[in-house]
Short mmCIF file of C-alpha atoms in Angstrom, two decimals:
data_model
loop_
_atom_site.label_atom_id
_atom_site.label_comp_id
_atom_site.label_asym_id
_atom_site.label_seq_id
_atom_site.Cartn_x
_atom_site.Cartn_y
_atom_site.Cartn_z
CA UNK A 1 -0.02 -0.04 0.01
CA UNK A 2 1.31 3.44 -0.92
CA UNK A 3 0.48 6.96 0.20
CA UNK A 4 0.32 8.65 -3.20
CA UNK A 5 -0.54 12.30 -3.72
CA UNK A 6 -1.44 12.04 -7.46
CA UNK A 7 -4.87 10.87 -6.31
CA UNK A 8 -5.46 14.11 -4.45
CA UNK A 9 -7.79 15.53 -7.08
CA UNK A 10 -10.42 13.32 -5.42
CA UNK A 11 -9.58 14.61 -1.92
CA UNK A 12 -11.86 17.58 -2.35
CA UNK A 13 -14.65 15.48 -3.72
CA UNK A 14 -16.85 15.85 -0.65
CA UNK A 15 -15.04 18.20 1.74
CA UNK A 16 -17.90 20.51 1.16
CA UNK A 17 -20.50 18.24 2.66
CA UNK A 18 -19.45 19.84 5.98
CA UNK A 19 -19.65 23.26 4.38
CA UNK A 20 -22.97 22.85 2.59
CA UNK A 21 -24.34 24.56 5.67
CA UNK A 22 -21.86 27.40 6.28
CA UNK A 23 -23.33 30.52 7.81
CA UNK A 24 -21.90 33.47 5.81
CA UNK A 25 -23.20 36.82 4.64
CA UNK A 26 -22.66 36.10 0.94
CA UNK A 27 -21.91 39.75 0.09
CA UNK A 28 -20.12 39.03 -3.22
CA UNK A 29 -22.05 41.35 -5.42
CA UNK A 30 -24.12 38.61 -7.13
CA UNK A 31 -21.68 38.42 -10.08
CA UNK A 32 -23.85 36.10 -12.20
CA UNK A 33 -26.82 38.49 -11.97
CA UNK A 34 -29.19 35.88 -10.54
CA UNK A 35 -32.74 37.16 -9.88
CA UNK A 36 -34.44 37.13 -6.52
CA UNK A 37 -36.06 33.78 -7.23
CA UNK A 38 -32.73 32.00 -7.62
CA UNK A 39 -30.86 34.08 -5.04
CA UNK A 40 -32.01 36.27 -2.19
CA UNK A 41 -29.59 36.98 0.69
CA UNK A 42 -31.96 37.67 3.60
CA UNK A 43 -29.54 39.76 5.67
CA UNK A 44 -27.97 41.57 2.79
CA UNK A 45 -30.74 42.35 0.31
CA UNK A 46 -32.93 45.42 0.40
CA UNK A 47 -35.79 44.76 0.66
CA UNK A 48 -35.24 41.55 2.64
CA UNK A 49 -36.39 38.25 1.14
CA UNK A 50 -40.12 37.69 1.00
CA UNK A 51 -42.19 34.53 0.49
CA UNK A 52 -41.32 32.54 -2.66
CA UNK A 53 -38.04 34.43 -3.10
CA UNK A 54 -34.62 32.77 -2.92
CA UNK A 55 -36.33 29.36 -3.45
CA UNK A 56 -33.93 28.03 -6.11
CA UNK A 57 -34.30 24.57 -7.67
CA UNK A 58 -32.11 22.20 -9.70
CA UNK A 59 -29.34 24.33 -11.30
CA UNK A 60 -27.09 23.17 -14.13
CA UNK A 61 -25.21 26.35 -15.15
CA UNK A 62 -24.21 29.82 -14.14
CA UNK A 63 -26.60 31.78 -16.34
CA UNK A 64 -29.73 32.97 -14.53
CA UNK A 65 -31.99 30.77 -16.63
CA UNK A 66 -29.79 27.65 -16.27
CA UNK A 67 -31.98 26.21 -13.51
CA UNK A 68 -35.20 24.26 -13.20
CA UNK A 69 -36.89 26.42 -10.55
CA UNK A 70 -39.09 24.73 -8.05
CA UNK A 71 -42.78 25.69 -7.77
CA UNK A 72 -43.96 27.98 -4.99
CA UNK A 73 -47.27 29.49 -3.94
CA UNK A 74 -47.72 31.70 -0.91
CA UNK A 75 -49.86 30.40 1.87
CA UNK A 76 -49.16 33.06 4.47
CA UNK A 77 -46.65 35.87 5.02
CA UNK A 78 -44.68 36.00 8.31
CA UNK A 79 -47.01 38.67 9.68
CA UNK A 80 -50.02 36.39 9.13
CA UNK A 81 -48.70 33.50 11.23
CA UNK A 82 -48.88 33.47 15.05
CA UNK A 83 -45.23 33.54 16.04
CA UNK A 84 -45.91 31.58 19.22
CA UNK A 85 -46.85 28.55 17.03
CA UNK A 86 -43.70 28.56 15.01
CA UNK A 87 -41.14 25.74 15.30
CA UNK A 88 -37.67 26.58 14.00
CA UNK A 89 -36.18 23.94 11.59
CA UNK A 90 -35.10 20.93 13.65
CA UNK A 91 -31.68 19.47 12.86
CA UNK A 92 -31.54 17.21 15.88
CA UNK A 93 -28.63 15.77 17.89
CA UNK A 94 -28.90 12.21 16.62
CA UNK A 95 -30.70 11.16 13.45
CA UNK A 96 -30.65 9.09 10.30
CA UNK A 97 -31.67 10.14 6.83
CA UNK A 98 -31.92 6.90 4.79
CA UNK A 99 -32.82 8.90 1.66
CA UNK A 100 -31.00 12.08 0.78
CA UNK A 101 -30.52 14.06 -2.45
CA UNK A 102 -28.40 17.09 -3.25
CA UNK A 103 -26.89 19.28 -5.92
CA UNK A 104 -23.45 20.31 -4.75
CA UNK A 105 -22.23 23.73 -6.02
CA UNK A 106 -18.73 25.16 -5.89
CA UNK A 107 -15.98 26.79 -7.93
CA UNK A 108 -14.90 24.78 -11.03
CA UNK A 109 -11.35 23.63 -10.58
CA UNK A 110 -11.34 20.57 -12.80
CA UNK A 111 -13.19 19.79 -16.05
CA UNK A 112 -15.06 16.86 -14.65
CA UNK A 113 -16.24 18.53 -11.42
CA UNK A 114 -14.70 15.81 -9.23
CA UNK A 115 -13.47 18.40 -6.87
CA UNK A 116 -16.37 20.56 -5.69
CA UNK A 117 -15.88 22.66 -2.52
CA UNK A 118 -18.65 25.22 -1.81
CA UNK A 119 -17.18 28.67 -1.33
CA UNK A 120 -18.22 31.80 0.54
CA UNK A 121 -18.45 33.48 -2.88
CA UNK A 122 -20.23 32.74 -6.17
CA UNK A 123 -17.48 34.42 -8.22
CA UNK A 124 -16.22 32.56 -11.29
CA UNK A 125 -17.34 29.40 -13.12
CA UNK A 126 -19.21 26.96 -10.87
CA UNK A 127 -19.75 23.21 -10.86
CA UNK A 128 -23.16 21.63 -10.27
CA UNK A 129 -22.87 18.01 -9.26
CA UNK A 130 -25.76 15.68 -8.35
CA UNK A 131 -25.38 13.31 -5.37
CA UNK A 132 -27.73 10.94 -3.59
CA UNK A 133 -27.48 8.53 -0.69
CA UNK A 134 -27.91 8.53 3.05
CA UNK A 135 -26.64 10.30 6.19
CA UNK A 136 -26.33 9.52 9.86
CA UNK A 137 -25.52 12.05 12.56
CA UNK A 138 -24.73 11.75 16.26
CA UNK A 139 -23.77 14.77 18.43
CA UNK A 140 -25.23 13.33 21.63
CA UNK A 141 -23.24 13.45 24.91
CA UNK A 142 -20.92 10.47 25.06
CA UNK A 143 -21.53 9.72 21.35
CA UNK A 144 -18.96 9.77 18.50
CA UNK A 145 -19.58 13.47 17.66
CA UNK A 146 -19.61 12.51 13.97
CA UNK A 147 -21.54 12.59 10.73
CA UNK A 148 -21.31 10.00 7.99
CA UNK A 149 -22.43 10.26 4.35
CA UNK A 150 -22.81 7.33 1.99
CA UNK A 151 -23.14 8.91 -1.48
CA UNK A 152 -23.30 8.08 -5.15
CA UNK A 153 -21.90 11.12 -7.01
CA UNK A 154 -22.82 11.67 -10.65
CA UNK A 155 -19.95 13.11 -12.69
CA UNK A 156 -19.57 13.64 -16.47
CA UNK A 157 -17.37 10.51 -16.70
CA UNK A 158 -19.24 8.12 -14.46
CA UNK A 159 -20.51 7.59 -10.95
CA UNK A 160 -18.35 7.50 -7.88
CA UNK A 161 -19.49 5.89 -4.60
CA UNK A 162 -18.10 7.46 -1.46
CA UNK A 163 -18.15 6.97 2.31
CA UNK A 164 -17.42 10.18 4.14
CA UNK A 165 -16.85 10.41 7.86
CA UNK A 166 -16.27 13.62 9.78
CA UNK A 167 -15.41 13.43 13.50
CA UNK A 168 -13.83 16.20 15.55
CA UNK A 169 -11.40 17.88 13.12
CA UNK A 170 -10.61 14.70 11.23
CA UNK A 171 -12.17 13.86 7.86
CA UNK A 172 -12.03 10.55 6.01
CA UNK A 173 -13.12 10.00 2.42
CA UNK A 174 -13.27 6.44 1.13
CA UNK A 175 -13.84 6.46 -2.67
CA UNK A 176 -14.62 3.73 -5.06
CA UNK A 177 -13.72 4.98 -8.52
CA UNK A 178 -16.03 4.56 -11.51
CA UNK A 179 -16.71 1.06 -12.85
CA UNK A 180 -14.15 1.43 -15.60
CA UNK A 181 -11.39 1.99 -12.96
CA UNK A 182 -11.97 -1.66 -11.97
CA UNK A 183 -12.95 -1.10 -8.34
CA UNK A 184 -9.87 0.83 -7.25
CA UNK A 185 -10.50 2.05 -3.66
CA UNK A 186 -8.88 5.07 -2.15
CA UNK A 187 -8.88 6.62 1.32
CA UNK A 188 -8.08 10.29 1.98
CA UNK A 189 -7.30 11.28 5.52
CA UNK A 190 -7.45 15.00 6.08
CA UNK A 191 -8.51 17.89 8.28
CA UNK A 192 -11.26 20.22 7.13
CA UNK A 193 -10.68 23.93 6.90
CA UNK A 194 -13.47 26.44 6.83
CA UNK A 195 -14.17 27.48 3.23
CA UNK A 196 -11.63 24.93 1.98
CA UNK A 197 -8.62 27.23 2.54
CA UNK A 198 -5.65 25.61 4.30
CA UNK A 199 -4.85 28.90 6.09
CA UNK A 200 -8.31 29.08 7.73
CA UNK A 201 -9.44 27.48 11.02
CA UNK A 202 -10.13 23.78 11.35
CA UNK A 203 -13.76 22.88 11.12
CA UNK A 204 -15.87 20.51 13.21
CA UNK A 205 -19.10 18.74 12.10
CA UNK A 206 -22.07 21.06 11.84
CA UNK A 207 -23.71 21.53 15.22
CA UNK A 208 -27.18 20.35 16.04
CA UNK A 209 -28.50 23.86 16.86
CA UNK A 210 -27.23 25.73 13.75
CA UNK A 211 -30.77 26.58 12.58
CA UNK A 212 -31.41 28.76 15.71
CA UNK A 213 -29.99 31.75 13.74
CA UNK A 214 -32.65 31.61 11.07
CA UNK A 215 -35.44 34.18 10.52
CA UNK A 216 -38.98 33.35 9.51
CA UNK A 217 -40.09 34.29 5.94
CA UNK A 218 -43.57 32.74 5.72
CA UNK A 219 -45.55 29.64 4.79
CA UNK A 220 -45.49 28.28 1.25
CA UNK A 221 -46.68 25.43 -0.93
CA UNK A 222 -43.17 24.45 -2.20
CA UNK A 223 -42.21 21.87 -4.74
CA UNK A 224 -39.84 19.22 -3.35
CA UNK A 225 -37.37 18.09 -6.01
CA UNK A 226 -36.63 14.43 -6.76
CA UNK A 227 -39.83 13.19 -5.00
CA UNK A 228 -42.27 15.23 -7.12
CA UNK A 229 -44.28 16.43 -4.17
CA UNK A 230 -45.73 19.79 -3.19
CA UNK A 231 -45.79 20.34 0.54
CA UNK A 232 -46.89 23.19 2.83
CA UNK A 233 -43.75 24.19 4.62
CA UNK A 234 -42.35 27.05 6.63
CA UNK A 235 -39.62 29.09 4.91
CA UNK A 236 -36.68 30.27 6.99
CA UNK A 237 -33.51 32.14 6.03
CA UNK A 238 -30.16 33.47 7.22
CA UNK A 239 -27.99 35.30 4.66
CA UNK A 240 -28.05 33.25 1.40
CA UNK A 241 -29.13 30.12 3.34
CA UNK A 242 -32.77 29.00 3.10
CA UNK A 243 -34.54 26.18 4.90
CA UNK A 244 -38.02 24.71 4.62
CA UNK A 245 -39.49 22.76 7.57
CA UNK A 246 -42.73 21.08 8.49
CA UNK A 247 -44.93 23.54 10.38
CA UNK A 248 -46.22 20.83 12.85
CA UNK A 249 -42.95 19.06 13.68
CA UNK A 250 -40.12 21.39 12.53
CA UNK A 251 -38.63 18.56 10.49
CA UNK A 252 -36.11 20.01 8.05
CA UNK A 253 -37.15 18.91 4.51
CA UNK A 254 -35.38 21.26 2.06
CA UNK A 255 -32.27 23.45 2.09
CA UNK A 256 -31.02 25.84 -0.58
CA UNK A 257 -27.98 28.08 -0.89
CA UNK A 258 -27.50 29.37 -4.45
CA UNK A 259 -23.70 28.77 -4.65
CA UNK A 260 -23.41 25.94 -2.12
CA UNK A 261 -26.22 23.62 -3.11
CA UNK A 262 -29.65 22.06 -2.83
CA UNK A 263 -30.35 19.42 -0.22
CA UNK A 264 -33.46 17.36 0.08
CA UNK A 265 -34.43 15.25 3.17
CA UNK A 266 -37.76 13.73 2.12
CA UNK A 267 -38.48 12.49 5.64
CA UNK A 268 -36.57 15.16 7.54
CA UNK A 269 -33.68 14.47 9.86
CA UNK A 270 -35.37 11.72 11.83
CA UNK A 271 -34.58 10.41 15.27
CA UNK A 272 -34.07 6.81 14.00
CA UNK A 273 -31.88 4.19 15.57
CA UNK A 274 -29.00 2.98 13.42
CA UNK A 275 -26.05 0.69 13.64
CA UNK A 276 -23.41 2.56 15.77
CA UNK A 277 -20.66 0.45 14.16
CA UNK A 278 -21.13 2.54 11.03
CA UNK A 279 -19.13 5.23 12.90
CA UNK A 280 -15.84 3.23 12.51
CA UNK A 281 -13.21 5.81 13.48
CA UNK A 282 -10.92 5.63 11.57
CA UNK A 283 -12.34 3.50 8.73
CA UNK A 284 -10.46 0.21 8.24
CA UNK A 285 -9.59 1.05 4.63
CA UNK A 286 -7.68 4.13 5.80
CA UNK A 287 -5.34 2.07 7.99
CA UNK A 288 -2.15 0.44 6.90
CA UNK A 289 -2.99 -2.59 4.73
CA UNK A 290 -6.36 -1.10 3.73
CA UNK A 291 -7.17 0.67 0.55
CA UNK A 292 -4.84 0.30 -2.41
CA UNK A 293 -4.36 4.12 -2.37
CA UNK A 294 -4.13 5.94 0.93
CA UNK A 295 -3.64 9.73 0.92
CA UNK A 296 -2.12 11.56 3.92
CA UNK A 297 -2.99 8.68 6.30
CA UNK A 298 -0.74 7.45 9.05
CA UNK A 299 -0.50 3.72 9.79
CA UNK A 300 -3.36 3.99 12.25
CA UNK A 301 -5.60 5.67 9.69
CA UNK A 302 -5.50 9.24 11.10
CA UNK A 303 -4.64 12.32 9.08
CA UNK A 304 -0.87 13.04 8.99
CA UNK A 305 -1.48 16.74 9.15
CA UNK A 306 -0.07 17.48 5.73
CA UNK A 307 -1.80 20.30 3.84
CA UNK A 308 -3.69 19.55 0.66
CA UNK A 309 -0.93 21.18 -1.37
CA UNK A 310 1.73 18.86 0.02
CA UNK A 311 2.97 16.20 -2.49
CA UNK A 312 5.09 13.15 -1.96
CA UNK A 313 8.64 13.65 -3.28
CA UNK A 314 8.96 13.01 -6.96
CA UNK A 315 11.89 10.67 -7.69
CA UNK A 316 14.93 11.88 -9.58
CA UNK A 317 14.24 9.27 -12.24
CA UNK A 318 10.79 10.78 -12.91
CA UNK A 319 12.10 14.37 -13.14
CA UNK A 320 15.12 13.30 -15.25
CA UNK A 321 12.87 11.45 -17.67
CA UNK A 322 10.65 14.52 -18.02
CA UNK A 323 13.60 16.79 -18.69
CA UNK A 324 15.20 14.83 -21.52
CA UNK A 325 14.07 13.92 -25.03
CA UNK A 326 13.52 10.30 -26.18
CA UNK A 327 16.49 8.40 -27.44
CA UNK A 328 16.82 6.50 -30.72
CA UNK A 329 15.45 3.29 -29.07
CA UNK A 330 12.09 5.01 -28.80
CA UNK A 331 11.94 6.33 -32.37
CA UNK A 332 10.73 5.13 -35.78
CA UNK A 333 11.48 6.15 -39.36
CA UNK A 334 7.80 6.70 -40.08
CA UNK A 335 4.60 7.34 -38.18
CA UNK A 336 3.58 3.68 -38.50
CA UNK A 337 6.95 2.41 -37.28
CA UNK A 338 6.95 4.90 -34.42
CA UNK A 339 3.64 3.49 -33.26
CA UNK A 340 5.04 -0.11 -33.63
CA UNK A 341 8.13 0.83 -31.57
CA UNK A 342 6.24 2.57 -28.78
CA UNK A 343 3.57 -0.22 -28.65
CA UNK A 344 6.46 -2.62 -28.24
CA UNK A 345 7.68 -0.71 -25.17
CA UNK A 346 4.10 -0.69 -23.81
CA UNK A 347 3.92 -4.47 -24.36
CA UNK A 348 7.06 -4.96 -22.29
CA UNK A 349 5.55 -3.12 -19.34
CA UNK A 350 3.19 -4.73 -16.83
CA UNK A 351 0.20 -2.75 -17.89
CA UNK A 352 -2.58 -4.42 -19.86
CA UNK A 353 -3.11 -3.10 -23.42
CA UNK A 354 -5.63 -3.47 -26.23
CA UNK A 355 -5.72 -2.26 -29.81
CA UNK A 356 -6.97 1.27 -30.22
CA UNK A 357 -9.93 0.24 -32.44
CA UNK A 358 -11.30 -1.97 -29.64
CA UNK A 359 -12.15 1.25 -27.76
CA UNK A 360 -14.88 3.83 -28.47
CA UNK A 361 -14.46 7.56 -27.81
CA UNK A 362 -16.54 7.46 -24.59
CA UNK A 363 -14.33 4.71 -23.05
CA UNK A 364 -11.16 6.58 -24.03
CA UNK A 365 -12.41 9.79 -22.42
CA UNK A 366 -13.31 7.86 -19.26
CA UNK A 367 -9.79 6.46 -19.24
CA UNK A 368 -8.34 9.92 -19.73
CA UNK A 369 -10.42 11.15 -16.83
CA UNK A 370 -8.81 8.48 -14.56
CA UNK A 371 -5.32 9.34 -15.90
CA UNK A 372 -5.99 13.03 -15.24
CA UNK A 373 -6.77 12.15 -11.63
CA UNK A 374 -3.55 10.11 -11.31
CA UNK A 375 -1.26 12.61 -13.02
CA UNK A 376 1.51 14.44 -11.17
CA UNK A 377 1.22 18.16 -12.03
CA UNK A 378 4.90 18.71 -11.43
CA UNK A 379 5.70 16.73 -14.59
CA UNK A 380 3.54 19.05 -16.60
CA UNK A 381 5.25 22.00 -14.94
CA UNK A 382 8.51 20.79 -16.47
CA UNK A 383 6.93 20.39 -19.92
CA UNK A 384 5.20 23.74 -19.78
CA UNK A 385 8.38 25.59 -18.84
CA UNK A 386 10.27 24.20 -21.88
CA UNK A 387 7.23 24.28 -24.19
CA UNK A 388 7.69 20.56 -24.59
CA UNK A 389 5.20 18.73 -26.89
CA UNK A 390 4.38 16.48 -23.96
CA UNK A 391 2.68 19.42 -22.12
CA UNK A 392 -1.06 19.51 -21.64
CA UNK A 393 -2.39 21.41 -24.66
CA UNK A 394 -5.53 22.68 -23.01
CA UNK A 395 -6.12 23.90 -19.56
CA UNK A 396 -8.02 21.15 -17.75
CA UNK A 397 -10.81 23.63 -16.95
CA UNK A 398 -11.50 23.90 -20.72
CA UNK A 399 -11.10 20.22 -21.64
CA UNK A 400 -14.74 19.11 -21.27
CA UNK A 401 -15.91 22.13 -23.33
CA UNK A 402 -13.22 21.32 -25.93
CA UNK A 403 -14.44 17.73 -26.26
CA UNK A 404 -18.07 18.95 -26.57
CA UNK A 405 -17.00 21.24 -29.44
CA UNK A 406 -15.39 18.33 -31.27
CA UNK A 407 -18.55 16.20 -30.78
CA UNK A 408 -20.57 19.02 -32.38
CA UNK A 409 -18.10 19.12 -35.35
CA UNK A 410 -18.79 15.42 -35.99
CA UNK A 411 -22.56 15.77 -36.13
CA UNK A 412 -23.99 15.16 -39.60
CA UNK A 413 -21.19 12.80 -40.76
CA UNK A 414 -22.23 9.32 -41.75
CA UNK A 415 -21.16 6.45 -39.46
CA UNK A 416 -18.54 5.21 -41.98
CA UNK A 417 -16.95 8.63 -42.42
CA UNK A 418 -13.20 8.61 -41.61
CA UNK A 419 -13.76 11.44 -39.13
CA UNK A 420 -14.84 8.89 -36.47
CA UNK A 421 -11.63 6.84 -36.62
CA UNK A 422 -9.67 10.12 -36.69
CA UNK A 423 -11.31 11.16 -33.37
CA UNK A 424 -10.78 7.78 -31.77
CA UNK A 425 -7.13 7.39 -32.83
CA UNK A 426 -6.35 10.90 -31.54
CA UNK A 427 -7.72 10.01 -28.13
CA UNK A 428 -5.64 6.78 -28.14
CA UNK A 429 -2.44 8.74 -28.82
CA UNK A 430 -3.32 11.32 -26.20
CA UNK A 431 -4.17 8.71 -23.54
CA UNK A 432 -0.87 6.88 -24.12
CA UNK A 433 1.04 10.16 -23.87
CA UNK A 434 -0.65 11.03 -20.58
CA UNK A 435 0.02 7.55 -19.20
CA UNK A 436 3.69 7.52 -20.21
CA UNK A 437 4.67 11.16 -19.55
CA UNK A 438 2.29 12.49 -16.86
CA UNK A 439 2.25 9.57 -14.35
CA UNK A 440 5.09 8.80 -12.01
CA UNK A 441 6.54 5.28 -12.08
CA UNK A 442 4.96 4.18 -8.82
CA UNK A 443 1.55 5.25 -10.03
CA UNK A 444 2.04 3.31 -13.28
CA UNK A 445 2.73 0.24 -11.15
CA UNK A 446 -0.61 0.88 -9.35
CA UNK A 447 -2.38 1.17 -12.72
CA UNK A 448 -0.82 -2.06 -13.95
CA UNK A 449 -1.87 -3.85 -10.72
CA UNK A 450 -5.42 -2.57 -10.97
CA UNK A 451 -6.13 -4.12 -14.41
CA UNK A 452 -6.86 -0.74 -16.03
CA UNK A 453 -6.38 -1.20 -19.84
CA UNK A 454 -4.32 1.24 -21.86
CA UNK A 455 -4.80 1.52 -25.62
CA UNK A 456 -2.07 0.76 -28.12
CA UNK A 457 -1.22 3.48 -30.70
CA UNK A 458 -2.90 3.43 -34.09
CA UNK A 459 -0.57 2.79 -37.04
CA UNK A 460 -2.66 4.98 -39.34
CA UNK A 461 -1.59 8.56 -39.99
CA UNK A 462 -4.68 10.49 -40.79
CA UNK A 463 -4.19 13.12 -43.46
CA UNK A 464 -6.65 15.83 -44.31
CA UNK A 465 -8.36 15.41 -47.76
CA UNK A 466 -8.75 18.40 -49.99
CA UNK A 467 -12.56 18.08 -49.88
CA UNK A 468 -12.72 17.91 -46.07
CA UNK A 469 -15.72 19.39 -44.38
CA UNK A 470 -15.36 22.15 -41.85
CA UNK A 471 -16.02 19.69 -39.06
CA UNK A 472 -13.38 17.33 -40.47
CA UNK A 473 -10.89 20.22 -40.59
CA UNK A 474 -11.62 21.02 -36.90
CA UNK A 475 -11.15 17.40 -35.80
CA UNK A 476 -7.94 17.09 -37.78
CA UNK A 477 -6.48 20.17 -36.13
CA UNK A 478 -7.26 18.60 -32.73
CA UNK A 479 -5.78 15.31 -33.95
CA UNK A 480 -2.51 16.98 -34.88
CA UNK A 481 -2.23 18.31 -31.32
CA UNK A 482 -3.00 14.82 -29.91
CA UNK A 483 -0.29 13.01 -31.99
CA UNK A 484 2.53 15.39 -31.10
CA UNK A 485 4.48 12.32 -29.98
CA UNK A 486 5.48 12.00 -33.66
CA UNK A 487 7.59 15.15 -33.39
CA UNK A 488 9.83 13.44 -30.77
CA UNK A 489 9.46 9.72 -31.50
CA UNK A 490 9.49 9.74 -35.34
CA UNK A 491 12.02 10.90 -37.92
CA UNK A 492 9.05 11.54 -40.25
CA UNK A 493 7.90 15.08 -40.93
CA UNK A 494 4.48 15.92 -39.47
CA UNK A 495 1.77 16.60 -41.97
CA UNK A 496 0.34 20.08 -42.38
#
């Protein structure tokens, strides 16, 4: 078992579950120009939020209209309800939520929105990621003082199942990567900082009485996402945070914060008995001999105290390999021979390989997503400094959009058009380049042991015909960037 920092892109996957309820004023100027239905900060807006304002819904983008707003009808304003009958939203000191849904919102720091940490500001491009699962919570005297989430997270490249445990200032994330990663398990041991900044104070699990700060807005018939019900609930708010609770019991049913997320508890946070052994502190997979990949965990499974930015030392062999150009043993006299030579080297390694044409584009992109998570960014720093052709050609924030543009360029071409093999072969070359030049040797050993399959290089050099369509020309330009290995591994002159 190794402690390997290249997996750390997953480490922020669910930090924010502790921050989905962070009391803040949200005074960021509303940079996306959201209207008062999508966003209304009760302590900052003038006039203050009224009924059916700041209700939100299921968002999927930053533009004001990129949201499916929930339905809302006013039943009574705050002044029409006897204040002595009101029950503030009940969070409870010990409860179980067997069914739980959310949209997690936070700054976009990777193209696949694996890492989503809600922020105290809505500035910049945001991610909107759907999760569902269950929660258990115990803040009773003598109890574990912990919260556990068991979630299935939907990402653009597949679902990830996660067990998240937060006790005291320690935070454990046990991830099972998407199906195509062949069941690789990972544990991240860390300490949570408020707002996700390493320089800020350590954070504890949300306290049972956090809703005591909320102000009453009114009573509404509000649509409850995911369960397709309309319920009569009381609407409460503090800053940009909104909560809807059952008027008779105070059960918290719905939470919305426009740049942190949507949370749905169909049955509220119920006082239900649960198996206390679920609070295994630390989780067994985080201890020595547990998960295949353990990040910042000591032998007993506790956080080592390293900051998120701390990496394991990169070996001199890795850095030396990145700083020098390939020798003659790794070159061919033509594009086809180059592919044959490099495929031979891949065949001599321990990693499993298959012909490029046995993959489709979706599978190759899924593979690239895993390789992206496993990459060591310090290798790319070396390539970027020297403008080496092995460098990442697109910022990772733009990669998903770039792929979507290429998919649009293919639309309208017949299934037998050569543009399809052009796109596939380009991804094969790029995936191999990422595997060989952006992963450290110890991570390659992990990949080989996991059974993850790497494509072989295609022998075909795709030239651009004179009668190429505009879409074909666009794909070919991207292909030329993806097969830049030819400039270092082949004596042949690249096509223009």
